[in-house]
Short mmCIF file of C-alpha atoms in Angstrom, two decimals:
data_model
loop_
_atom_site.label_atom_id
_atom_site.label_comp_id
_atom_site.label_asym_id
_atom_site.label_seq_id
_atom_site.Cartn_x
_atom_site.Cartn_y
_atom_site.Cartn_z
CA UNK A 891 -53.10 111.95 -140.16
CA UNK A 892 -54.69 115.40 -139.37
CA UNK A 893 -54.46 118.55 -142.16
CA UNK A 894 -55.03 121.25 -139.56
CA UNK A 895 -53.02 121.55 -136.38
CA UNK A 896 -54.34 123.83 -134.05
CA UNK A 897 -52.21 124.49 -130.87
CA UNK A 898 -53.47 126.62 -128.09
CA UNK A 899 -57.05 128.14 -126.77
CA UNK A 900 -58.46 131.41 -126.16
CA UNK A 901 -57.48 131.31 -122.58
CA UNK A 902 -53.89 130.34 -123.28
CA UNK A 903 -50.99 132.47 -122.41
CA UNK A 904 -48.45 134.12 -124.70
CA UNK A 905 -46.97 131.79 -127.64
CA UNK A 906 -43.48 131.88 -128.91
CA UNK A 907 -41.86 130.77 -131.66
CA UNK A 908 -38.17 129.46 -130.17
CA UNK A 909 -37.17 127.47 -133.25
CA UNK A 910 -38.53 127.15 -136.60
CA UNK A 911 -41.62 125.13 -137.17
CA UNK A 912 -42.17 122.69 -140.01
CA UNK A 913 -45.23 120.66 -139.24
CA UNK A 914 -46.26 119.78 -142.60
CA UNK A 915 -42.60 117.86 -143.23
CA UNK A 916 -41.66 114.32 -142.08
CA UNK A 917 -44.35 112.13 -140.61
CA UNK A 918 -46.66 115.23 -140.51
CA UNK A 919 -46.56 115.66 -144.15
CA UNK A 920 -50.62 115.76 -144.33
CA UNK A 921 -50.55 119.13 -142.30
CA UNK A 922 -51.54 122.03 -144.26
CA UNK A 923 -52.90 124.38 -141.99
CA UNK A 924 -51.34 125.64 -138.48
CA UNK A 925 -53.60 127.65 -136.35
CA UNK A 926 -52.21 129.09 -133.01
CA UNK A 927 -54.92 130.63 -130.37
CA UNK A 928 -53.97 132.85 -127.38
CA UNK A 929 -55.26 135.03 -125.10
CA UNK A 930 -51.99 136.80 -125.08
CA UNK A 931 -49.38 137.41 -127.37
CA UNK A 932 -47.75 135.49 -130.48
CA UNK A 933 -44.15 136.28 -131.08
CA UNK A 934 -41.60 134.67 -133.35
CA UNK A 935 -38.25 137.01 -133.62
CA UNK A 936 -35.78 134.26 -133.49
CA UNK A 937 -37.10 131.55 -135.45
CA UNK A 938 -40.45 130.75 -138.23
CA UNK A 939 -43.12 129.11 -138.95
CA UNK A 940 -42.85 127.13 -142.54
CA UNK A 941 -46.45 126.06 -143.69
CA UNK A 942 -49.21 126.15 -146.52
CA UNK A 943 -51.76 127.95 -144.06
CA UNK A 944 -51.37 129.81 -140.93
CA UNK A 945 -54.03 131.08 -139.20
CA UNK A 946 -53.17 133.36 -135.69
CA UNK A 947 -55.58 134.20 -133.32
CA UNK A 948 -54.29 136.28 -130.14
CA UNK A 949 -55.43 138.65 -127.23
CA UNK A 950 -52.09 140.90 -127.82
CA UNK A 951 -49.65 141.83 -130.15
CA UNK A 952 -48.36 139.37 -132.83
CA UNK A 953 -44.66 140.00 -133.92
CA UNK A 954 -43.42 137.84 -136.66
CA UNK A 955 -39.89 139.15 -137.85
CA UNK A 956 -37.71 136.24 -138.07
CA UNK A 957 -36.44 135.49 -141.75
CA UNK A 958 -37.39 131.69 -141.94
CA UNK A 959 -41.08 132.25 -141.83
CA UNK A 960 -42.74 131.23 -145.18
CA UNK A 961 -46.84 130.73 -145.59
CA UNK A 962 -48.80 130.70 -149.00
CA UNK A 963 -52.12 131.90 -146.72
CA UNK A 964 -52.44 134.20 -143.53
CA UNK A 965 -54.98 135.50 -141.68
CA UNK A 966 -54.54 137.26 -138.29
CA UNK A 967 -57.30 138.61 -135.47
CA UNK A 968 -56.03 140.16 -132.48
CA UNK A 969 -58.41 141.99 -129.78
CA UNK A 970 -55.53 144.54 -128.97
CA UNK A 971 -51.92 145.15 -130.06
CA UNK A 972 -50.17 145.63 -132.97
CA UNK A 973 -49.40 143.32 -135.92
CA UNK A 974 -46.03 142.94 -137.85
CA UNK A 975 -45.71 140.36 -139.94
CA UNK A 976 -42.43 139.43 -142.05
CA UNK A 977 -42.61 136.59 -144.73
CA UNK A 978 -39.75 134.74 -146.87
CA UNK A 979 -41.79 133.80 -150.13
CA UNK A 980 -44.72 135.81 -150.74
CA UNK A 981 -48.38 135.35 -149.63
CA UNK A 982 -51.89 136.25 -149.65
CA UNK A 983 -54.31 137.55 -146.85
CA UNK A 984 -56.96 135.51 -147.13
CA UNK A 985 -59.55 133.03 -144.86
CA UNK A 986 -57.60 130.24 -142.78
CA UNK A 987 -59.11 128.10 -140.55
CA UNK A 988 -62.18 130.36 -139.98
CA UNK A 989 -60.09 133.56 -139.49
CA UNK A 990 -60.56 136.09 -142.20
CA UNK A 991 -58.29 138.61 -143.66
CA UNK A 992 -55.97 140.41 -140.89
CA UNK A 993 -57.29 142.47 -137.99
CA UNK A 994 -56.30 144.44 -135.00
CA UNK A 995 -59.03 146.02 -132.80
CA UNK A 996 -56.38 148.30 -131.11
CA UNK A 997 -52.98 148.84 -133.18
CA UNK A 998 -51.35 149.09 -136.21
CA UNK A 999 -50.63 146.46 -139.00
CA UNK A 1000 -47.28 145.84 -141.10
CA UNK A 1001 -47.07 143.24 -143.68
CA UNK A 1002 -43.86 142.76 -145.90
CA UNK A 1003 -42.77 139.90 -148.16
CA UNK A 1004 -39.64 140.05 -148.53
CA UNK A 1005 -39.55 138.13 -152.09
CA UNK A 1006 -42.44 137.05 -153.59
CA UNK A 1007 -45.82 139.01 -153.74
CA UNK A 1008 -48.29 140.19 -151.30
CA UNK A 1009 -52.01 139.91 -152.29
CA UNK A 1010 -55.19 140.70 -150.38
CA UNK A 1011 -57.87 138.27 -151.01
CA UNK A 1012 -61.65 139.36 -150.58
CA UNK A 1013 -62.88 137.71 -147.76
CA UNK A 1014 -66.10 137.28 -145.71
CA UNK A 1015 -64.96 139.95 -143.35
CA UNK A 1016 -66.17 143.61 -144.09
CA UNK A 1017 -62.48 144.92 -144.03
CA UNK A 1018 -60.01 142.13 -145.47
CA UNK A 1019 -57.21 144.11 -143.68
CA UNK A 1020 -58.43 146.39 -140.74
CA UNK A 1021 -56.41 148.57 -138.17
CA UNK A 1022 -57.02 151.28 -135.64
CA UNK A 1023 -53.64 153.27 -136.63
CA UNK A 1024 -51.05 152.71 -139.52
CA UNK A 1025 -51.11 150.21 -142.02
CA UNK A 1026 -48.08 149.54 -144.02
CA UNK A 1027 -47.95 146.79 -146.88
CA UNK A 1028 -44.55 146.15 -148.21
CA UNK A 1029 -43.43 143.94 -151.06
CA UNK A 1030 -39.40 144.24 -151.02
CA UNK A 1031 -38.11 142.31 -154.18
CA UNK A 1032 -37.80 143.97 -157.38
CA UNK A 1033 -40.77 144.12 -159.36
CA UNK A 1034 -42.80 142.51 -156.71
CA UNK A 1035 -46.58 143.03 -156.71
CA UNK A 1036 -48.97 144.29 -154.16
CA UNK A 1037 -52.35 143.02 -154.95
CA UNK A 1038 -55.95 143.94 -153.61
CA UNK A 1039 -58.34 142.16 -155.38
CA UNK A 1040 -61.62 142.81 -156.55
CA UNK A 1041 -63.88 143.97 -153.90
CA UNK A 1042 -61.04 143.63 -151.07
CA UNK A 1043 -60.75 146.55 -148.59
CA UNK A 1044 -57.86 147.69 -146.63
CA UNK A 1045 -59.20 150.14 -143.73
CA UNK A 1046 -58.00 152.22 -140.94
CA UNK A 1047 -59.31 155.58 -140.65
CA UNK A 1048 -57.13 155.93 -137.39
CA UNK A 1049 -53.81 156.50 -139.10
CA UNK A 1050 -51.66 157.15 -142.26
CA UNK A 1051 -51.00 153.97 -144.95
CA UNK A 1052 -48.04 152.93 -147.02
CA UNK A 1053 -47.52 150.95 -149.63
CA UNK A 1054 -44.25 150.11 -150.77
CA UNK A 1055 -43.57 147.92 -154.00
CA UNK A 1056 -42.58 148.01 -157.63
CA UNK A 1057 -45.93 147.42 -158.55
CA UNK A 1058 -49.07 147.93 -157.07
CA UNK A 1059 -52.14 146.72 -158.26
CA UNK A 1060 -55.65 148.04 -157.13
CA UNK A 1061 -58.77 146.83 -158.06
CA UNK A 1062 -60.33 146.73 -154.39
CA UNK A 1063 -60.30 149.68 -152.06
CA UNK A 1064 -57.92 151.33 -149.44
CA UNK A 1065 -59.99 153.45 -146.98
CA UNK A 1066 -58.26 155.95 -144.98
CA UNK A 1067 -60.82 158.86 -144.58
CA UNK A 1068 -59.29 161.77 -142.69
CA UNK A 1069 -55.76 160.03 -143.12
CA UNK A 1070 -53.00 160.31 -145.77
CA UNK A 1071 -52.09 157.47 -148.28
CA UNK A 1072 -48.67 156.77 -149.88
CA UNK A 1073 -47.64 154.83 -152.69
CA UNK A 1074 -44.23 153.96 -153.72
CA UNK A 1075 -41.64 151.91 -155.23
CA UNK A 1076 -39.47 149.41 -153.43
CA UNK A 1077 -36.70 150.29 -155.97
CA UNK A 1078 -35.91 153.97 -155.78
CA UNK A 1079 -35.11 155.02 -159.17
CA UNK A 1080 -38.38 153.53 -160.89
CA UNK A 1081 -40.24 155.60 -163.04
CA UNK A 1082 -43.92 156.15 -162.24
CA UNK A 1083 -46.92 156.89 -164.82
CA UNK A 1084 -50.33 157.82 -163.87
CA UNK A 1085 -53.41 157.96 -166.11
CA UNK A 1086 -52.82 154.75 -168.17
CA UNK A 1087 -53.32 150.91 -167.87
CA UNK A 1088 -52.07 149.34 -164.62
CA UNK A 1089 -48.47 147.68 -164.19
CA UNK A 1090 -47.31 145.85 -167.71
CA UNK A 1091 -44.47 148.31 -167.82
CA UNK A 1092 -40.64 146.96 -166.32
CA UNK A 1093 -39.30 148.97 -163.50
CA UNK A 1094 -42.34 151.17 -163.79
CA UNK A 1095 -44.85 151.85 -160.91
CA UNK A 1096 -48.14 152.67 -162.78
CA UNK A 1097 -51.64 153.47 -161.59
CA UNK A 1098 -54.62 154.09 -163.81
CA UNK A 1099 -57.05 156.92 -162.83
CA UNK A 1100 -59.74 154.55 -161.68
CA UNK A 1101 -56.97 152.91 -159.18
CA UNK A 1102 -56.24 156.32 -157.71
CA UNK A 1103 -60.35 157.02 -157.54
CA UNK A 1104 -60.84 153.54 -154.96
CA UNK A 1105 -58.62 155.36 -152.32
CA UNK A 1106 -60.55 157.45 -149.65
CA UNK A 1107 -58.02 159.88 -147.95
CA UNK A 1108 -57.34 163.21 -147.17
CA UNK A 1109 -53.89 163.32 -148.45
CA UNK A 1110 -52.42 161.06 -151.48
CA UNK A 1111 -48.80 160.91 -151.92
CA UNK A 1112 -47.25 159.15 -155.26
CA UNK A 1113 -43.49 158.65 -154.94
CA UNK A 1114 -40.61 159.28 -152.82
CA UNK A 1115 -37.24 161.80 -153.11
CA UNK A 1116 -35.19 159.35 -155.17
CA UNK A 1117 -37.57 157.99 -157.40
CA UNK A 1118 -37.78 158.31 -161.23
CA UNK A 1119 -39.75 160.20 -163.53
CA UNK A 1120 -43.05 161.01 -163.32
CA UNK A 1121 -45.12 160.92 -166.54
CA UNK A 1122 -48.80 161.92 -166.24
CA UNK A 1123 -50.27 160.07 -169.76
CA UNK A 1124 -53.79 160.50 -168.90
CA UNK A 1125 -56.52 162.67 -166.96
CA UNK A 1126 -56.08 161.86 -163.13
CA UNK A 1127 -58.91 162.75 -160.58
CA UNK A 1128 -58.30 161.04 -157.45
CA UNK A 1129 -60.70 163.04 -155.30
CA UNK A 1130 -63.54 162.24 -157.82
#
Protein backbone atom coordinates (compact mmCIF):
# COMPACT_ATOMS: atom_id res chain seq x y z
CA UNK A 1 0.00 0.00 0.00
CA UNK A 2 1.24 3.47 -0.90
CA UNK A 3 2.10 6.15 1.66
CA UNK A 4 2.10 9.00 -0.91
CA UNK A 5 -0.63 9.59 -3.49
CA UNK A 6 0.25 11.92 -6.38
CA UNK A 7 -2.51 13.11 -8.69
CA UNK A 8 -1.79 15.06 -11.88
CA UNK A 9 1.34 16.35 -13.59
CA UNK A 10 2.85 19.68 -14.58
CA UNK A 11 0.92 19.83 -17.84
CA UNK A 12 -2.46 18.82 -16.39
CA UNK A 13 -5.55 21.00 -16.54
CA UNK A 14 -7.43 22.55 -13.64
CA UNK A 15 -8.04 20.44 -10.54
CA UNK A 16 -11.39 20.81 -8.72
CA UNK A 17 -12.35 19.15 -5.42
CA UNK A 18 -16.08 18.48 -5.83
CA UNK A 19 -16.57 16.08 -2.92
CA UNK A 20 -14.69 15.53 0.33
CA UNK A 21 -11.52 13.47 -0.25
CA UNK A 22 -10.11 11.22 2.51
CA UNK A 23 -7.38 9.06 0.89
CA UNK A 24 -5.89 7.86 4.17
CA UNK A 25 -9.10 6.18 5.36
CA UNK A 26 -10.64 2.89 4.31
CA UNK A 27 -8.47 0.58 2.23
CA UNK A 28 -6.08 3.49 1.61
CA UNK A 29 -5.16 3.61 5.27
CA UNK A 30 -1.42 3.77 4.61
CA UNK A 31 -1.69 6.99 2.62
CA UNK A 32 -0.40 9.92 4.68
CA UNK A 33 0.61 12.37 1.92
CA UNK A 34 -1.39 13.72 -0.99
CA UNK A 35 0.34 15.71 -3.75
CA UNK A 36 -1.76 17.51 -6.37
CA UNK A 37 0.11 18.77 -9.45
CA UNK A 38 -1.24 20.87 -12.31
CA UNK A 39 -0.22 23.54 -14.78
CA UNK A 40 -3.48 25.33 -14.02
CA UNK A 41 -5.60 26.12 -10.93
CA UNK A 42 -6.58 24.07 -7.88
CA UNK A 43 -10.02 24.81 -6.39
CA UNK A 44 -11.73 23.42 -3.29
CA UNK A 45 -14.64 25.73 -2.53
CA UNK A 46 -17.45 23.18 -2.16
CA UNK A 47 -15.54 20.26 -0.60
CA UNK A 48 -12.20 19.61 1.07
CA UNK A 49 -9.26 17.25 1.56
CA UNK A 50 -8.70 15.44 4.84
CA UNK A 51 -5.15 14.08 5.04
CA UNK A 52 -2.04 14.35 7.21
CA UNK A 53 0.26 15.98 4.62
CA UNK A 54 -0.81 18.02 1.59
CA UNK A 55 1.39 19.37 -1.23
CA UNK A 56 -0.11 21.56 -3.95
CA UNK A 57 1.85 22.50 -7.08
CA UNK A 58 0.03 24.70 -9.59
CA UNK A 59 0.40 27.08 -12.49
CA UNK A 60 -2.52 29.23 -11.40
CA UNK A 61 -4.52 30.29 -8.36
CA UNK A 62 -4.95 27.92 -5.41
CA UNK A 63 -8.28 28.43 -3.64
CA UNK A 64 -9.28 26.23 -0.67
CA UNK A 65 -12.22 27.69 1.25
CA UNK A 66 -14.36 24.68 2.19
CA UNK A 67 -14.59 24.09 5.94
CA UNK A 68 -13.96 20.33 5.62
CA UNK A 69 -10.27 20.68 4.71
CA UNK A 70 -8.13 19.30 7.53
CA UNK A 71 -4.36 18.75 7.22
CA UNK A 72 -1.34 18.71 9.52
CA UNK A 73 1.50 19.76 7.19
CA UNK A 74 0.99 22.02 4.16
CA UNK A 75 3.19 23.10 1.25
CA UNK A 76 2.07 25.08 -1.80
CA UNK A 77 3.91 26.36 -4.86
CA UNK A 78 2.34 28.21 -7.78
CA UNK A 79 3.98 30.12 -10.59
CA UNK A 80 1.17 32.68 -10.73
CA UNK A 81 -2.05 33.53 -8.92
CA UNK A 82 -3.30 34.10 -5.39
CA UNK A 83 -3.14 31.40 -2.71
CA UNK A 84 -6.11 31.15 -0.32
CA UNK A 85 -6.16 28.23 2.12
CA UNK A 86 -8.69 27.83 4.95
CA UNK A 87 -8.30 24.80 7.24
CA UNK A 88 -10.39 23.35 10.05
CA UNK A 89 -8.03 22.16 12.79
CA UNK A 90 -4.66 23.94 12.71
CA UNK A 91 -1.63 23.22 10.52
CA UNK A 92 2.03 23.92 9.88
CA UNK A 93 3.60 25.35 6.74
CA UNK A 94 6.39 22.86 6.14
CA UNK A 95 7.97 20.59 3.50
CA UNK A 96 5.71 18.02 1.86
CA UNK A 97 6.58 15.76 -1.09
CA UNK A 98 9.49 17.95 -2.12
CA UNK A 99 7.51 21.20 -1.99
CA UNK A 100 8.97 23.67 0.53
CA UNK A 101 6.82 26.25 2.28
CA UNK A 102 4.09 28.32 0.63
CA UNK A 103 5.04 30.41 -2.40
CA UNK A 104 3.40 32.29 -5.25
CA UNK A 105 5.61 33.93 -7.83
CA UNK A 106 2.85 36.42 -8.69
CA UNK A 107 0.07 37.04 -6.19
CA UNK A 108 -1.01 37.06 -2.56
CA UNK A 109 -1.02 34.48 0.24
CA UNK A 110 -3.88 34.15 2.76
CA UNK A 111 -3.74 31.23 5.20
CA UNK A 112 -6.38 30.63 7.90
CA UNK A 113 -6.81 28.05 10.67
CA UNK A 114 -10.41 28.26 11.88
CA UNK A 115 -9.54 26.21 14.97
CA UNK A 116 -6.12 25.24 16.28
CA UNK A 117 -2.80 26.93 15.65
CA UNK A 118 -0.93 28.04 12.53
CA UNK A 119 2.84 27.53 12.45
CA UNK A 120 5.50 28.47 9.91
CA UNK A 121 8.38 25.97 10.07
CA UNK A 122 11.90 26.72 8.90
CA UNK A 123 12.25 24.80 5.62
CA UNK A 124 15.02 24.61 3.02
CA UNK A 125 13.37 27.51 1.17
CA UNK A 126 14.97 30.94 1.58
CA UNK A 127 11.52 32.34 2.38
CA UNK A 128 9.15 29.88 4.00
CA UNK A 129 6.13 31.93 2.94
CA UNK A 130 6.61 34.21 -0.06
CA UNK A 131 4.26 36.39 -2.09
CA UNK A 132 4.55 39.38 -4.40
CA UNK A 133 1.54 41.26 -2.97
CA UNK A 134 -0.24 40.89 0.39
CA UNK A 135 0.23 38.22 3.06
CA UNK A 136 -2.42 37.42 5.68
CA UNK A 137 -2.05 34.74 8.36
CA UNK A 138 -5.04 34.11 10.66
CA UNK A 139 -5.73 31.77 13.58
CA UNK A 140 -9.36 32.43 14.43
CA UNK A 141 -10.01 30.42 17.60
CA UNK A 142 -9.85 31.85 21.12
CA UNK A 143 -6.23 31.79 22.36
CA UNK A 144 -4.98 30.16 19.15
CA UNK A 145 -1.36 30.86 18.22
CA UNK A 146 0.48 31.93 15.07
CA UNK A 147 4.12 30.83 15.35
CA UNK A 148 6.97 31.83 13.06
CA UNK A 149 9.73 29.43 14.04
CA UNK A 150 13.38 30.29 14.53
CA UNK A 151 15.13 30.94 11.19
CA UNK A 152 11.81 30.86 9.33
CA UNK A 153 10.98 33.89 7.17
CA UNK A 154 7.68 35.26 5.88
CA UNK A 155 8.37 37.65 3.01
CA UNK A 156 6.61 40.00 0.63
CA UNK A 157 7.91 43.43 -0.22
CA UNK A 158 5.04 44.08 -2.63
CA UNK A 159 2.11 44.42 -0.24
CA UNK A 160 0.91 44.74 3.34
CA UNK A 161 1.16 41.93 5.91
CA UNK A 162 -1.61 41.15 8.43
CA UNK A 163 -1.24 38.66 11.29
CA UNK A 164 -4.38 37.94 13.32
CA UNK A 165 -4.39 35.65 16.36
CA UNK A 166 -4.82 35.88 20.12
CA UNK A 167 -1.17 34.84 20.50
CA UNK A 168 1.56 35.56 17.96
CA UNK A 169 5.04 34.17 18.61
CA UNK A 170 7.85 35.40 16.35
CA UNK A 171 11.25 33.75 16.72
CA UNK A 172 11.91 33.93 12.97
CA UNK A 173 11.51 37.00 10.78
CA UNK A 174 8.87 38.96 8.88
CA UNK A 175 10.28 40.76 5.82
CA UNK A 176 7.99 43.49 4.52
CA UNK A 177 10.53 46.13 3.51
CA UNK A 178 8.80 49.28 2.28
CA UNK A 179 5.40 47.94 3.39
CA UNK A 180 3.17 47.85 6.48
CA UNK A 181 2.72 45.06 9.01
CA UNK A 182 -0.32 44.73 11.28
CA UNK A 183 -0.41 42.49 14.37
CA UNK A 184 -3.80 42.08 16.07
CA UNK A 185 -5.89 39.70 18.15
CA UNK A 186 -8.70 37.54 16.82
CA UNK A 187 -10.61 38.35 20.00
CA UNK A 188 -11.14 42.08 19.73
CA UNK A 189 -11.28 42.83 23.47
CA UNK A 190 -7.97 41.15 24.36
CA UNK A 191 -5.36 43.28 26.11
CA UNK A 192 -1.94 43.97 24.58
CA UNK A 193 1.38 44.05 26.44
CA UNK A 194 4.61 45.17 24.78
CA UNK A 195 8.20 44.75 25.96
CA UNK A 196 7.77 41.64 28.15
CA UNK A 197 8.03 37.88 27.74
CA UNK A 198 6.18 36.53 24.73
CA UNK A 199 2.80 34.86 25.39
CA UNK A 200 2.05 33.31 28.76
CA UNK A 201 -0.89 35.49 29.79
CA UNK A 202 -4.38 34.41 28.81
CA UNK A 203 -6.52 36.74 26.67
CA UNK A 204 -3.48 38.95 26.10
CA UNK A 205 -1.45 39.59 22.97
CA UNK A 206 2.20 39.98 24.04
CA UNK A 207 5.38 40.88 22.20
CA UNK A 208 8.97 41.13 23.35
CA UNK A 209 11.18 43.87 21.97
CA UNK A 210 13.19 41.19 20.16
CA UNK A 211 10.06 39.98 18.36
CA UNK A 212 9.22 43.48 17.18
CA UNK A 213 12.83 44.01 16.06
CA UNK A 214 12.54 40.90 13.85
CA UNK A 215 10.00 42.69 11.63
CA UNK A 216 11.36 44.65 8.64
CA UNK A 217 8.69 47.14 7.58
CA UNK A 218 8.10 50.83 7.08
CA UNK A 219 4.98 50.91 9.29
CA UNK A 220 4.14 48.60 12.20
CA UNK A 221 0.56 48.63 13.53
CA UNK A 222 -0.32 46.74 16.72
CA UNK A 223 -3.95 46.30 17.75
CA UNK A 224 -7.25 47.44 16.29
CA UNK A 225 -10.14 49.71 17.20
CA UNK A 226 -11.82 47.11 19.42
CA UNK A 227 -8.69 45.98 21.26
CA UNK A 228 -8.34 46.05 25.01
CA UNK A 229 -5.88 48.10 27.03
CA UNK A 230 -2.32 48.42 25.74
CA UNK A 231 0.49 48.37 28.31
CA UNK A 232 4.16 49.13 27.61
CA UNK A 233 6.01 47.04 30.19
CA UNK A 234 9.50 47.30 28.76
CA UNK A 235 11.42 49.51 26.36
CA UNK A 236 10.31 48.97 22.77
CA UNK A 237 12.60 49.87 19.85
CA UNK A 238 11.11 48.16 16.77
CA UNK A 239 13.18 50.08 14.23
CA UNK A 240 16.55 49.24 15.74
